[in-house]
mmCIF file of C-alpha atoms in Angstrom:
data_model
loop_
_atom_site.group_PDB
_atom_site.id
_atom_site.type_symbol
_atom_site.label_atom_id
_atom_site.label_comp_id
_atom_site.label_asym_id
_atom_site.label_seq_id
_atom_site.Cartn_x
_atom_site.Cartn_y
_atom_site.Cartn_z
ATOM 1 C CA MET A 369 33.535 -16.086 -76.258
ATOM 2 C CA SER A 370 37.004 -15.665 -77.579
ATOM 3 C CA ALA A 371 35.954 -12.285 -78.835
ATOM 4 C CA SER A 372 38.321 -9.420 -78.487
ATOM 5 C CA ASP A 373 37.150 -6.077 -77.189
ATOM 6 C CA ASP A 374 38.566 -4.306 -80.241
ATOM 7 C CA ARG A 375 36.069 -1.717 -81.319
ATOM 8 C CA GLY A 376 37.976 0.010 -84.080
ATOM 9 C CA THR A 377 36.149 2.418 -86.333
ATOM 10 C CA GLN A 378 38.522 2.136 -89.291
ATOM 11 C CA PRO A 379 38.697 -1.519 -90.339
ATOM 12 C CA SER A 380 41.042 -2.686 -93.053
ATOM 13 C CA PRO A 381 40.138 -1.620 -96.596
ATOM 14 C CA ARG A 382 41.489 -5.001 -97.680
ATOM 15 C CA ALA A 383 39.488 -7.587 -95.829
ATOM 16 C CA GLU A 384 39.615 -11.321 -96.316
ATOM 17 C CA PRO A 385 40.227 -12.723 -99.809
ATOM 18 C CA ALA A 386 37.753 -12.322 -102.621
ATOM 19 C CA PRO A 387 35.248 -15.131 -103.211
ATOM 20 C CA SER A 388 37.522 -16.751 -105.834
ATOM 21 C CA SER A 389 39.969 -17.707 -103.105
ATOM 22 C CA ALA A 390 37.218 -19.603 -101.300
ATOM 23 C CA ARG A 391 37.388 -22.366 -103.891
ATOM 24 C CA ARG A 392 40.034 -24.349 -102.030
ATOM 25 C CA SER A 393 38.402 -23.972 -98.605
ATOM 26 C CA ASP A 394 34.959 -24.842 -100.001
ATOM 27 C CA ALA A 395 36.387 -28.141 -101.179
ATOM 28 C CA ARG A 396 37.256 -29.021 -97.585
ATOM 29 C CA ARG A 397 33.965 -27.802 -96.176
ATOM 30 C CA PRO A 398 31.531 -30.458 -94.958
ATOM 31 C CA ALA A 399 27.901 -29.968 -95.857
ATOM 32 C CA PRO A 400 26.458 -28.788 -92.517
ATOM 33 C CA TYR A 401 22.822 -29.580 -93.248
ATOM 34 C CA PRO A 402 20.821 -32.170 -95.190
ATOM 35 C CA ARG A 403 20.791 -31.201 -98.842
ATOM 36 C CA GLU A 404 17.659 -29.458 -100.092
ATOM 37 C CA PRO A 405 16.225 -30.291 -103.525
ATOM 38 C CA ARG A 406 17.738 -28.175 -106.288
ATOM 39 C CA ALA A 407 15.872 -24.945 -106.927
ATOM 40 C CA SER A 408 13.685 -24.868 -110.006
ATOM 41 C CA ALA A 409 14.378 -22.345 -112.743
ATOM 42 C CA GLU A 410 11.249 -20.439 -111.735
ATOM 43 C CA ARG A 411 12.323 -20.284 -108.080
ATOM 44 C CA LEU A 412 15.822 -19.190 -109.085
ATOM 45 C CA ALA A 413 14.388 -16.391 -111.217
ATOM 46 C CA ARG A 414 12.456 -15.111 -108.203
ATOM 47 C CA GLY A 415 15.482 -15.493 -105.934
ATOM 48 C CA GLU A 416 13.742 -18.049 -103.694
ATOM 49 C CA PHE A 417 15.993 -20.317 -101.640
ATOM 50 C CA PHE A 418 14.420 -22.332 -98.854
ATOM 51 C CA THR A 419 16.052 -22.070 -95.450
ATOM 52 C CA ALA A 420 17.654 -24.944 -93.539
ATOM 53 C CA ALA A 421 16.248 -25.487 -90.043
ATOM 54 C CA PRO A 422 19.418 -24.465 -88.107
ATOM 55 C CA VAL A 423 19.479 -21.063 -89.840
ATOM 56 C CA ALA A 424 15.842 -20.414 -88.936
ATOM 57 C CA GLN A 425 16.533 -21.570 -85.372
ATOM 58 C CA LEU A 426 19.513 -19.212 -85.149
ATOM 59 C CA ALA A 427 17.294 -16.272 -86.122
ATOM 60 C CA LEU A 428 14.899 -17.058 -83.290
ATOM 61 C CA ALA A 429 17.732 -17.688 -80.840
ATOM 62 C CA ALA A 430 19.126 -14.219 -81.623
ATOM 63 C CA LEU A 431 15.780 -12.643 -80.692
ATOM 64 C CA ALA A 432 15.110 -14.753 -77.585
ATOM 65 C CA PRO A 433 13.864 -14.695 -74.904
ATOM 66 C CA PHE A 434 10.273 -13.888 -75.842
ATOM 67 C CA GLU A 435 7.393 -12.496 -73.872
ATOM 68 C CA ALA A 436 4.140 -14.412 -73.679
ATOM 69 C CA HIS A 437 1.612 -14.162 -76.517
ATOM 70 C CA VAL A 438 3.822 -12.541 -79.151
ATOM 71 C CA ARG A 439 2.690 -12.371 -82.759
ATOM 72 C CA VAL A 440 5.218 -13.659 -85.299
ATOM 73 C CA LEU A 441 5.416 -12.951 -89.037
ATOM 74 C CA ASP A 442 7.527 -14.379 -91.820
ATOM 75 C CA PRO A 443 6.791 -12.048 -94.753
ATOM 76 C CA THR A 444 8.618 -14.294 -97.271
ATOM 77 C CA CYS A 445 7.829 -17.635 -95.692
ATOM 78 C CA GLY A 446 8.605 -20.088 -98.507
ATOM 79 C CA ASP A 447 7.952 -23.609 -97.247
ATOM 80 C CA GLY A 448 7.555 -22.432 -93.655
ATOM 81 C CA ALA A 449 11.000 -23.117 -92.140
ATOM 82 C CA PHE A 450 10.977 -20.030 -89.890
ATOM 83 C CA LEU A 451 7.356 -20.551 -88.852
ATOM 84 C CA ALA A 452 8.086 -24.197 -88.042
ATOM 85 C CA ALA A 453 11.021 -23.097 -85.890
ATOM 86 C CA ALA A 454 8.819 -20.515 -84.150
ATOM 87 C CA HIS A 455 6.157 -23.148 -83.503
ATOM 88 C CA SER A 456 8.711 -25.557 -82.052
ATOM 89 C CA THR A 457 9.872 -22.740 -79.754
ATOM 90 C CA GLY A 458 6.352 -22.476 -78.366
ATOM 91 C CA LEU A 459 5.331 -19.236 -80.041
ATOM 92 C CA ALA A 460 2.080 -20.563 -81.564
ATOM 93 C CA SER A 461 -0.196 -19.735 -78.665
ATOM 94 C CA ARG A 462 -3.148 -18.644 -80.773
ATOM 95 C CA ALA A 463 -4.418 -20.087 -84.064
ATOM 96 C CA SER A 464 -7.030 -18.293 -86.142
ATOM 97 C CA THR A 465 -8.090 -17.767 -89.740
ATOM 98 C CA ASP A 466 -7.986 -14.019 -88.966
ATOM 99 C CA CYS A 467 -4.490 -12.579 -89.558
ATOM 100 C CA GLU A 468 -5.066 -9.916 -86.906
ATOM 101 C CA ARG A 469 -5.629 -12.582 -84.224
ATOM 102 C CA CYS A 470 -3.310 -15.426 -85.268
ATOM 103 C CA SER A 471 0.032 -15.837 -83.463
ATOM 104 C CA LEU A 472 1.900 -17.180 -86.510
ATOM 105 C CA VAL A 473 1.449 -15.578 -89.937
ATOM 106 C CA GLY A 474 3.346 -16.196 -93.161
ATOM 107 C CA VAL A 475 3.235 -14.540 -96.574
ATOM 108 C CA ASP A 476 4.568 -15.881 -99.861
ATOM 109 C CA ILE A 477 3.961 -15.160 -103.521
ATOM 110 C CA ASP A 478 4.505 -18.756 -104.659
ATOM 111 C CA ARG A 479 1.373 -20.932 -104.569
ATOM 112 C CA ASP A 480 3.294 -24.206 -104.223
ATOM 113 C CA ALA A 481 5.355 -22.791 -101.348
ATOM 114 C CA VAL A 482 2.176 -21.592 -99.641
ATOM 115 C CA ALA A 483 0.727 -25.102 -99.856
ATOM 116 C CA LYS A 484 3.905 -26.590 -98.369
ATOM 117 C CA ALA A 485 3.941 -24.048 -95.542
ATOM 118 C CA ARG A 486 0.292 -24.711 -94.712
ATOM 119 C CA ALA A 487 0.957 -28.427 -94.544
ATOM 120 C CA ARG A 488 4.136 -27.972 -92.516
ATOM 121 C CA VAL A 489 2.700 -25.509 -89.974
ATOM 122 C CA PRO A 490 -1.090 -25.946 -89.866
ATOM 123 C CA GLU A 491 -1.268 -23.694 -86.796
ATOM 124 C CA ALA A 492 -0.112 -20.720 -88.889
ATOM 125 C CA ARG A 493 -2.155 -18.459 -91.128
ATOM 126 C CA ILE A 494 -0.417 -18.468 -94.526
ATOM 127 C CA VAL A 495 -1.328 -15.684 -96.949
ATOM 128 C CA GLU A 496 -0.633 -15.952 -100.677
ATOM 129 C CA GLY A 497 0.652 -12.561 -101.752
ATOM 130 C CA ASP A 498 3.621 -10.290 -102.444
ATOM 131 C CA VAL A 499 5.511 -9.002 -99.411
ATOM 132 C CA LEU A 500 5.851 -5.639 -101.169
ATOM 133 C CA ALA A 501 2.207 -5.356 -102.224
ATOM 134 C CA PRO A 502 0.781 -1.959 -101.167
ATOM 135 C CA SER A 503 -2.174 -3.541 -99.340
ATOM 136 C CA LEU A 504 -0.238 -6.063 -97.252
ATOM 137 C CA VAL A 505 0.154 -3.948 -94.117
ATOM 138 C CA GLU A 506 -3.598 -3.414 -93.855
ATOM 139 C CA ARG A 507 -4.220 -7.079 -94.651
ATOM 140 C CA VAL A 508 -2.057 -8.692 -91.961
ATOM 141 C CA GLY A 509 -1.427 -5.974 -89.353
ATOM 142 C CA THR A 510 1.750 -5.500 -87.322
ATOM 143 C CA PHE A 511 3.800 -7.969 -85.277
ATOM 144 C CA ASP A 512 6.048 -8.299 -82.243
ATOM 145 C CA VAL A 513 8.562 -10.511 -84.053
ATOM 146 C CA VAL A 514 9.400 -10.598 -87.777
ATOM 147 C CA ILE A 515 11.707 -13.287 -89.156
ATOM 148 C CA GLY A 516 12.537 -14.536 -92.621
ATOM 149 C CA ASN A 517 14.741 -14.903 -95.650
ATOM 150 C CA PRO A 518 13.908 -12.335 -98.367
ATOM 151 C CA PRO A 519 14.608 -13.255 -102.011
ATOM 152 C CA TYR A 520 18.056 -12.964 -103.592
ATOM 153 C CA VAL A 521 17.690 -11.209 -106.955
ATOM 154 C CA ARG A 522 20.111 -8.802 -108.618
ATOM 155 C CA ALA A 523 18.669 -5.328 -108.908
ATOM 156 C CA GLY A 524 19.812 -5.134 -112.538
ATOM 157 C CA THR A 525 17.523 -7.999 -113.520
ATOM 158 C CA LEU A 526 14.321 -6.402 -112.204
ATOM 159 C CA ASP A 527 11.722 -4.771 -114.420
ATOM 160 C CA PRO A 528 11.862 -0.947 -114.141
ATOM 161 C CA ILE A 529 8.075 -0.785 -113.769
ATOM 162 C CA LEU A 530 8.273 -3.181 -110.808
ATOM 163 C CA LYS A 531 10.974 -1.001 -109.242
ATOM 164 C CA ARG A 532 8.752 2.075 -109.529
ATOM 165 C CA THR A 533 5.834 0.175 -108.011
ATOM 166 C CA ARG A 534 7.970 -0.901 -105.074
ATOM 167 C CA ALA A 535 9.311 2.617 -104.610
ATOM 168 C CA ALA A 536 5.744 3.889 -104.381
ATOM 169 C CA ALA A 537 4.892 1.192 -101.827
ATOM 170 C CA LEU A 538 7.867 2.150 -99.647
ATOM 171 C CA GLN A 539 6.969 5.829 -99.881
ATOM 172 C CA ALA A 540 3.439 4.992 -98.725
ATOM 173 C CA ASP A 541 4.873 2.934 -95.841
ATOM 174 C CA TRP A 542 7.261 5.661 -94.713
ATOM 175 C CA PRO A 543 5.949 9.119 -95.704
ATOM 176 C CA GLU A 544 8.200 10.661 -93.041
ATOM 177 C CA LEU A 545 11.384 9.302 -94.644
ATOM 178 C CA GLU A 546 13.421 10.861 -97.453
ATOM 179 C CA ARG A 547 11.706 10.130 -100.755
ATOM 180 C CA SER A 548 14.924 10.118 -102.816
ATOM 181 C CA SER A 549 16.533 7.542 -100.509
ATOM 182 C CA LEU A 550 13.487 5.269 -100.687
ATOM 183 C CA ASP A 551 13.592 5.554 -104.469
ATOM 184 C CA ALA A 552 17.311 4.704 -104.511
ATOM 185 C CA VAL A 553 16.722 1.573 -102.438
ATOM 186 C CA ALA A 554 13.934 0.412 -104.759
ATOM 187 C CA ARG A 555 15.957 1.129 -107.921
ATOM 188 C CA LEU A 556 19.541 0.224 -107.015
ATOM 189 C CA ALA A 557 19.369 -2.550 -104.413
ATOM 190 C CA ASP A 558 18.112 -6.102 -104.697
ATOM 191 C CA PRO A 559 14.561 -6.718 -103.386
ATOM 192 C CA ALA A 560 15.859 -7.790 -99.960
ATOM 193 C CA ALA A 561 16.639 -4.142 -99.175
ATOM 194 C CA ALA A 562 13.057 -3.129 -99.842
ATOM 195 C CA CYS A 563 11.945 -6.174 -97.845
ATOM 196 C CA ILE A 564 13.897 -4.931 -94.816
ATOM 197 C CA LEU A 565 12.029 -1.617 -94.904
ATOM 198 C CA ARG A 566 8.679 -3.343 -95.449
ATOM 199 C CA ALA A 567 9.454 -5.793 -92.616
ATOM 200 C CA LEU A 568 10.146 -2.849 -90.313
ATOM 201 C CA ARG A 569 6.798 -1.347 -91.280
ATOM 202 C CA LEU A 570 5.157 -4.668 -90.343
ATOM 203 C CA THR A 571 6.868 -4.612 -86.934
ATOM 204 C CA LYS A 572 5.334 -2.916 -83.926
ATOM 205 C CA PRO A 573 7.407 -0.137 -82.284
ATOM 206 C CA GLY A 574 9.717 -1.932 -79.870
ATOM 207 C CA GLY A 575 9.355 -5.171 -81.853
ATOM 208 C CA ARG A 576 12.301 -7.213 -83.116
ATOM 209 C CA LEU A 577 13.407 -8.634 -86.456
ATOM 210 C CA ALA A 578 15.919 -11.212 -87.655
ATOM 211 C CA LEU A 579 16.358 -11.481 -91.417
ATOM 212 C CA VAL A 580 18.760 -13.554 -93.510
ATOM 213 C CA VAL A 581 20.060 -11.373 -96.345
ATOM 214 C CA SER A 582 23.097 -11.042 -98.580
ATOM 215 C CA THR A 583 26.223 -9.374 -97.216
ATOM 216 C CA ALA A 584 26.192 -7.389 -100.470
ATOM 217 C CA LEU A 585 23.693 -5.078 -98.768
ATOM 218 C CA LEU A 586 26.615 -3.740 -96.736
ATOM 219 C CA ASP A 587 28.539 -2.659 -99.836
ATOM 220 C CA THR A 588 26.087 -2.131 -102.691
ATOM 221 C CA ASP A 589 25.503 1.262 -104.309
ATOM 222 C CA ALA A 590 22.275 1.489 -102.320
ATOM 223 C CA ALA A 591 23.920 0.608 -98.987
ATOM 224 C CA ALA A 592 24.255 4.219 -97.822
ATOM 225 C CA PRO A 593 20.604 5.213 -98.395
ATOM 226 C CA LEU A 594 19.348 1.848 -97.080
ATOM 227 C CA TRP A 595 21.111 2.033 -93.719
ATOM 228 C CA ARG A 596 20.458 5.761 -93.429
ATOM 229 C CA LEU A 597 16.737 4.992 -93.684
ATOM 230 C CA VAL A 598 16.969 2.038 -91.301
ATOM 231 C CA GLU A 599 18.757 4.213 -88.752
ATOM 232 C CA ARG A 600 15.760 6.547 -88.651
ATOM 233 C CA VAL A 601 13.356 3.836 -87.526
ATOM 234 C CA ALA A 602 15.367 0.955 -86.029
ATOM 235 C CA HIS A 603 18.445 -0.180 -84.137
ATOM 236 C CA VAL A 604 20.728 -2.683 -85.864
ATOM 237 C CA ARG A 605 21.633 -4.823 -82.864
ATOM 238 C CA ALA A 606 23.851 -7.449 -84.474
ATOM 239 C CA ILE A 607 25.040 -9.023 -87.706
ATOM 240 C CA ILE A 608 25.923 -12.723 -87.628
ATOM 241 C CA VAL A 609 27.830 -14.702 -90.275
ATOM 242 C CA ALA A 610 29.092 -18.277 -90.475
ATOM 243 C CA PRO A 611 32.431 -18.046 -92.355
ATOM 244 C CA THR A 612 32.954 -21.827 -92.509
ATOM 245 C CA GLU A 613 29.470 -22.680 -93.803
ATOM 246 C CA ARG A 614 27.298 -21.922 -96.812
ATOM 247 C CA TRP A 615 23.730 -21.433 -95.634
ATOM 248 C CA PHE A 616 22.306 -21.810 -99.152
ATOM 249 C CA ASP A 617 23.732 -24.375 -101.518
ATOM 250 C CA ASP A 618 22.175 -22.954 -104.697
ATOM 251 C CA ALA A 619 22.547 -19.220 -104.027
ATOM 252 C CA ALA A 620 25.734 -17.527 -105.254
ATOM 253 C CA VAL A 621 25.742 -15.156 -102.290
ATOM 254 C CA ASN A 622 27.373 -14.766 -98.911
ATOM 255 C CA SER A 623 24.637 -14.581 -96.307
ATOM 256 C CA MET A 624 24.297 -12.821 -92.982
ATOM 257 C CA LEU A 625 21.681 -12.704 -90.255
ATOM 258 C CA ILE A 626 20.805 -9.135 -89.367
ATOM 259 C CA VAL A 627 19.116 -8.516 -86.014
ATOM 260 C CA LEU A 628 17.121 -5.300 -85.598
ATOM 261 C CA GLU A 629 14.757 -3.622 -83.177
ATOM 262 C CA ARG A 630 12.212 -1.110 -84.351
ATOM 263 C CA CYS A 631 12.505 2.133 -82.432
ATOM 264 C CA ALA A 632 9.665 3.052 -80.125
ATOM 265 C CA THR A 633 10.466 6.716 -80.828
ATOM 266 C CA GLU A 634 12.303 8.292 -83.758
ATOM 267 C CA GLY A 635 15.802 9.519 -83.091
ATOM 268 C CA ALA A 636 16.529 7.212 -80.149
ATOM 269 C CA ASP A 637 20.195 6.903 -79.199
ATOM 270 C CA ARG A 638 22.303 4.353 -81.090
ATOM 271 C CA ASP A 639 25.536 2.911 -79.829
ATOM 272 C CA GLU A 640 27.339 0.013 -81.467
ATOM 273 C CA VAL A 641 26.544 -2.903 -83.732
ATOM 274 C CA ARG A 642 27.731 -6.344 -82.631
ATOM 275 C CA LEU A 643 29.452 -8.215 -85.467
ATOM 276 C CA LEU A 644 29.612 -11.963 -84.795
ATOM 277 C CA ARG A 645 31.638 -14.460 -86.869
ATOM 278 C CA LEU A 646 30.565 -17.909 -85.719
ATOM 279 C CA ARG A 647 33.315 -20.342 -84.725
ATOM 280 C CA SER A 648 30.873 -23.097 -83.804
ATOM 281 C CA SER A 649 28.430 -24.561 -86.293
ATOM 282 C CA THR A 650 25.193 -22.719 -86.920
ATOM 283 C CA ALA A 651 23.283 -25.637 -85.404
ATOM 284 C CA THR A 652 25.310 -25.376 -82.190
ATOM 285 C CA ALA A 653 24.913 -21.602 -81.874
ATOM 286 C CA ALA A 654 21.188 -21.930 -82.579
ATOM 287 C CA ARG A 655 20.706 -23.923 -79.373
ATOM 288 C CA GLU A 656 21.513 -20.840 -77.297
ATOM 289 C CA VAL A 657 19.136 -18.176 -76.019
ATOM 290 C CA GLY A 658 19.943 -14.559 -76.816
ATOM 291 C CA LEU A 659 22.807 -12.698 -78.449
ATOM 292 C CA ASP A 660 25.127 -12.878 -75.457
ATOM 293 C CA ALA A 661 24.972 -16.670 -75.448
ATOM 294 C CA ILE A 662 25.429 -16.870 -79.213
ATOM 295 C CA ALA A 663 28.457 -14.580 -78.936
ATOM 296 C CA ALA A 664 30.177 -17.251 -76.832
ATOM 297 C CA HIS A 665 30.389 -19.270 -80.078
ATOM 298 C CA ALA A 666 31.777 -16.387 -82.137
ATOM 299 C CA ASP A 667 34.599 -13.963 -82.689
ATOM 300 C CA GLU A 668 32.982 -10.638 -81.859
ATOM 301 C CA ARG A 669 33.852 -7.225 -83.208
ATOM 302 C CA ARG A 670 31.990 -3.959 -82.735
ATOM 303 C CA ALA A 671 31.436 -1.035 -85.053
ATOM 304 C CA PRO A 672 29.696 2.330 -84.607
ATOM 305 C CA ALA A 673 25.977 2.106 -85.361
ATOM 306 C CA SER A 674 26.227 5.504 -87.053
ATOM 307 C CA GLN A 675 28.899 4.321 -89.527
ATOM 308 C CA PRO A 676 27.411 1.458 -91.568
ATOM 309 C CA ALA A 677 30.216 1.746 -94.139
ATOM 310 C CA THR A 678 32.524 0.206 -91.510
ATOM 311 C CA TRP A 679 30.349 -2.847 -90.805
ATOM 312 C CA GLY A 680 31.300 -4.916 -93.840
ATOM 313 C CA PRO A 681 35.077 -4.451 -93.591
ATOM 314 C CA ALA A 682 34.992 -5.019 -89.819
ATOM 315 C CA LEU A 683 32.953 -8.187 -90.288
ATOM 316 C CA ARG A 684 35.155 -9.615 -93.035
ATOM 317 C CA ALA A 685 38.588 -8.781 -91.634
ATOM 318 C CA PRO A 686 40.387 -11.846 -90.225
ATOM 319 C CA ALA A 687 41.502 -11.974 -86.601
ATOM 320 C CA ALA A 688 45.105 -11.310 -87.688
ATOM 321 C CA TRP A 689 44.046 -7.886 -88.941
ATOM 322 C CA TRP A 690 42.774 -6.868 -85.519
ATOM 323 C CA ARG A 691 46.003 -8.000 -83.848
ATOM 324 C CA TRP A 692 48.028 -6.094 -86.436
ATOM 325 C CA ARG A 693 45.829 -3.010 -86.016
ATOM 326 C CA ALA A 694 46.312 -3.028 -82.259
ATOM 327 C CA ALA A 695 50.103 -3.343 -82.677
ATOM 328 C CA ALA A 696 50.256 -0.555 -85.304
ATOM 329 C CA GLY A 697 48.366 1.959 -83.165
ATOM 330 C CA ASP A 698 48.479 5.504 -84.531
ATOM 331 C CA LEU A 699 50.825 4.485 -87.346
ATOM 332 C CA LEU A 700 47.874 2.956 -89.189
ATOM 333 C CA VAL A 701 45.982 5.329 -91.475
ATOM 334 C CA PRO A 702 43.105 4.672 -93.892
ATOM 335 C CA LEU A 703 44.153 3.980 -97.462
ATOM 336 C CA ARG A 704 41.908 6.826 -98.654
ATOM 337 C CA GLU A 705 44.295 9.284 -96.963
ATOM 338 C CA LEU A 706 47.180 8.018 -99.087
ATOM 339 C CA ALA A 707 45.552 7.421 -102.467
ATOM 340 C CA GLU A 708 42.395 7.941 -104.448
ATOM 341 C CA ILE A 709 40.265 4.780 -104.349
ATOM 342 C CA ARG A 710 37.926 3.897 -107.193
ATOM 343 C CA ARG A 711 35.551 1.029 -107.664
ATOM 344 C CA GLY A 712 36.614 -1.721 -110.042
ATOM 345 C CA LEU A 713 34.223 -3.674 -112.202
ATOM 346 C CA THR A 714 31.560 -6.308 -111.621
ATOM 347 C CA THR A 715 32.079 -9.303 -113.883
ATOM 348 C CA GLY A 716 28.857 -11.136 -113.127
ATOM 349 C CA ALA A 717 30.843 -14.354 -113.693
ATOM 350 C CA ASN A 718 29.433 -16.239 -110.739
ATOM 351 C CA ASP A 719 30.444 -19.579 -112.262
ATOM 352 C CA VAL A 720 34.073 -18.509 -111.873
ATOM 353 C CA PHE A 721 33.938 -17.083 -108.366
ATOM 354 C CA TYR A 722 31.456 -19.449 -106.728
ATOM 355 C CA VAL A 723 31.517 -23.218 -106.850
ATOM 356 C CA THR A 724 28.912 -25.668 -105.639
ATOM 357 C CA ARG A 725 29.788 -28.546 -103.358
ATOM 358 C CA ASP A 726 29.237 -30.903 -106.301
ATOM 359 C CA ASP A 727 31.944 -29.100 -108.295
ATOM 360 C CA ALA A 728 34.354 -28.453 -105.414
#
């Protein structure tokens, strides 16, 4: 790995350029995977974007190696990409119509997607249902490994009644956690944030998760309560991004793979989060086994696990920033010590700031 050992806790407040500057580089970017069919309007409204095989394989590679006879869940399984990758890895040791006994289990709210997943991975038990339904935990049980790609939907587009329902479900999942923070996650963040907390509830203590979510979860208004809650029940082991690739052609988001481990006991010691920016293709990194091997294909930074506000800037900052930071030493101070910083505005003009490969 050409990773530096820089482990700064105060990354640059001005990271790499805003998405609008990606227009020129996107035009030079080869399509790394076979093109998926365009998402239907109904799928787009639900934030459903099916996952390319290398991305699913990378998630499993980040969690490897596995013990024998693990149970695997994809709580938002779509057409079964993650379950197919798990099956090809040899994790389908036990098939059953009973969710509590089956090695591979998937859940999805879309009936067509459920049919595709059942056809694609007949060894898996696919349940038609909502990942955030109150009864799901009792219905499917808990798992050693949880993988998946939760939906991408802006929080502002969600029905307030649905938000309240999801807040109640999270409060039932985690009665020991702060009620106001759970409510903030359900109200202010996109559904993927709630899916992370539900996925953790579906994971056995000591179990591991790898979820593909938007990098916006590092910076959104609900970021602080989300990661504060996660810290109570899990370790964030690593965050992986592919700066030279777009994992989803139709989704106007920047994606990351977040790797977590559910704590066996509350309050266990946390250290650092590994932040990996892939230099090799996702497909190449996905052939490895474990985070250390994947890191050999990445520029690695580290950030304190207890300071999630530093993860996004540290992940986005280019390598030149770290060299400059090392040279500046104590002369470098955070911008907040020199000026008052306020948030700007959100335009919502995705057509301006994101371009598809067809338009590039």
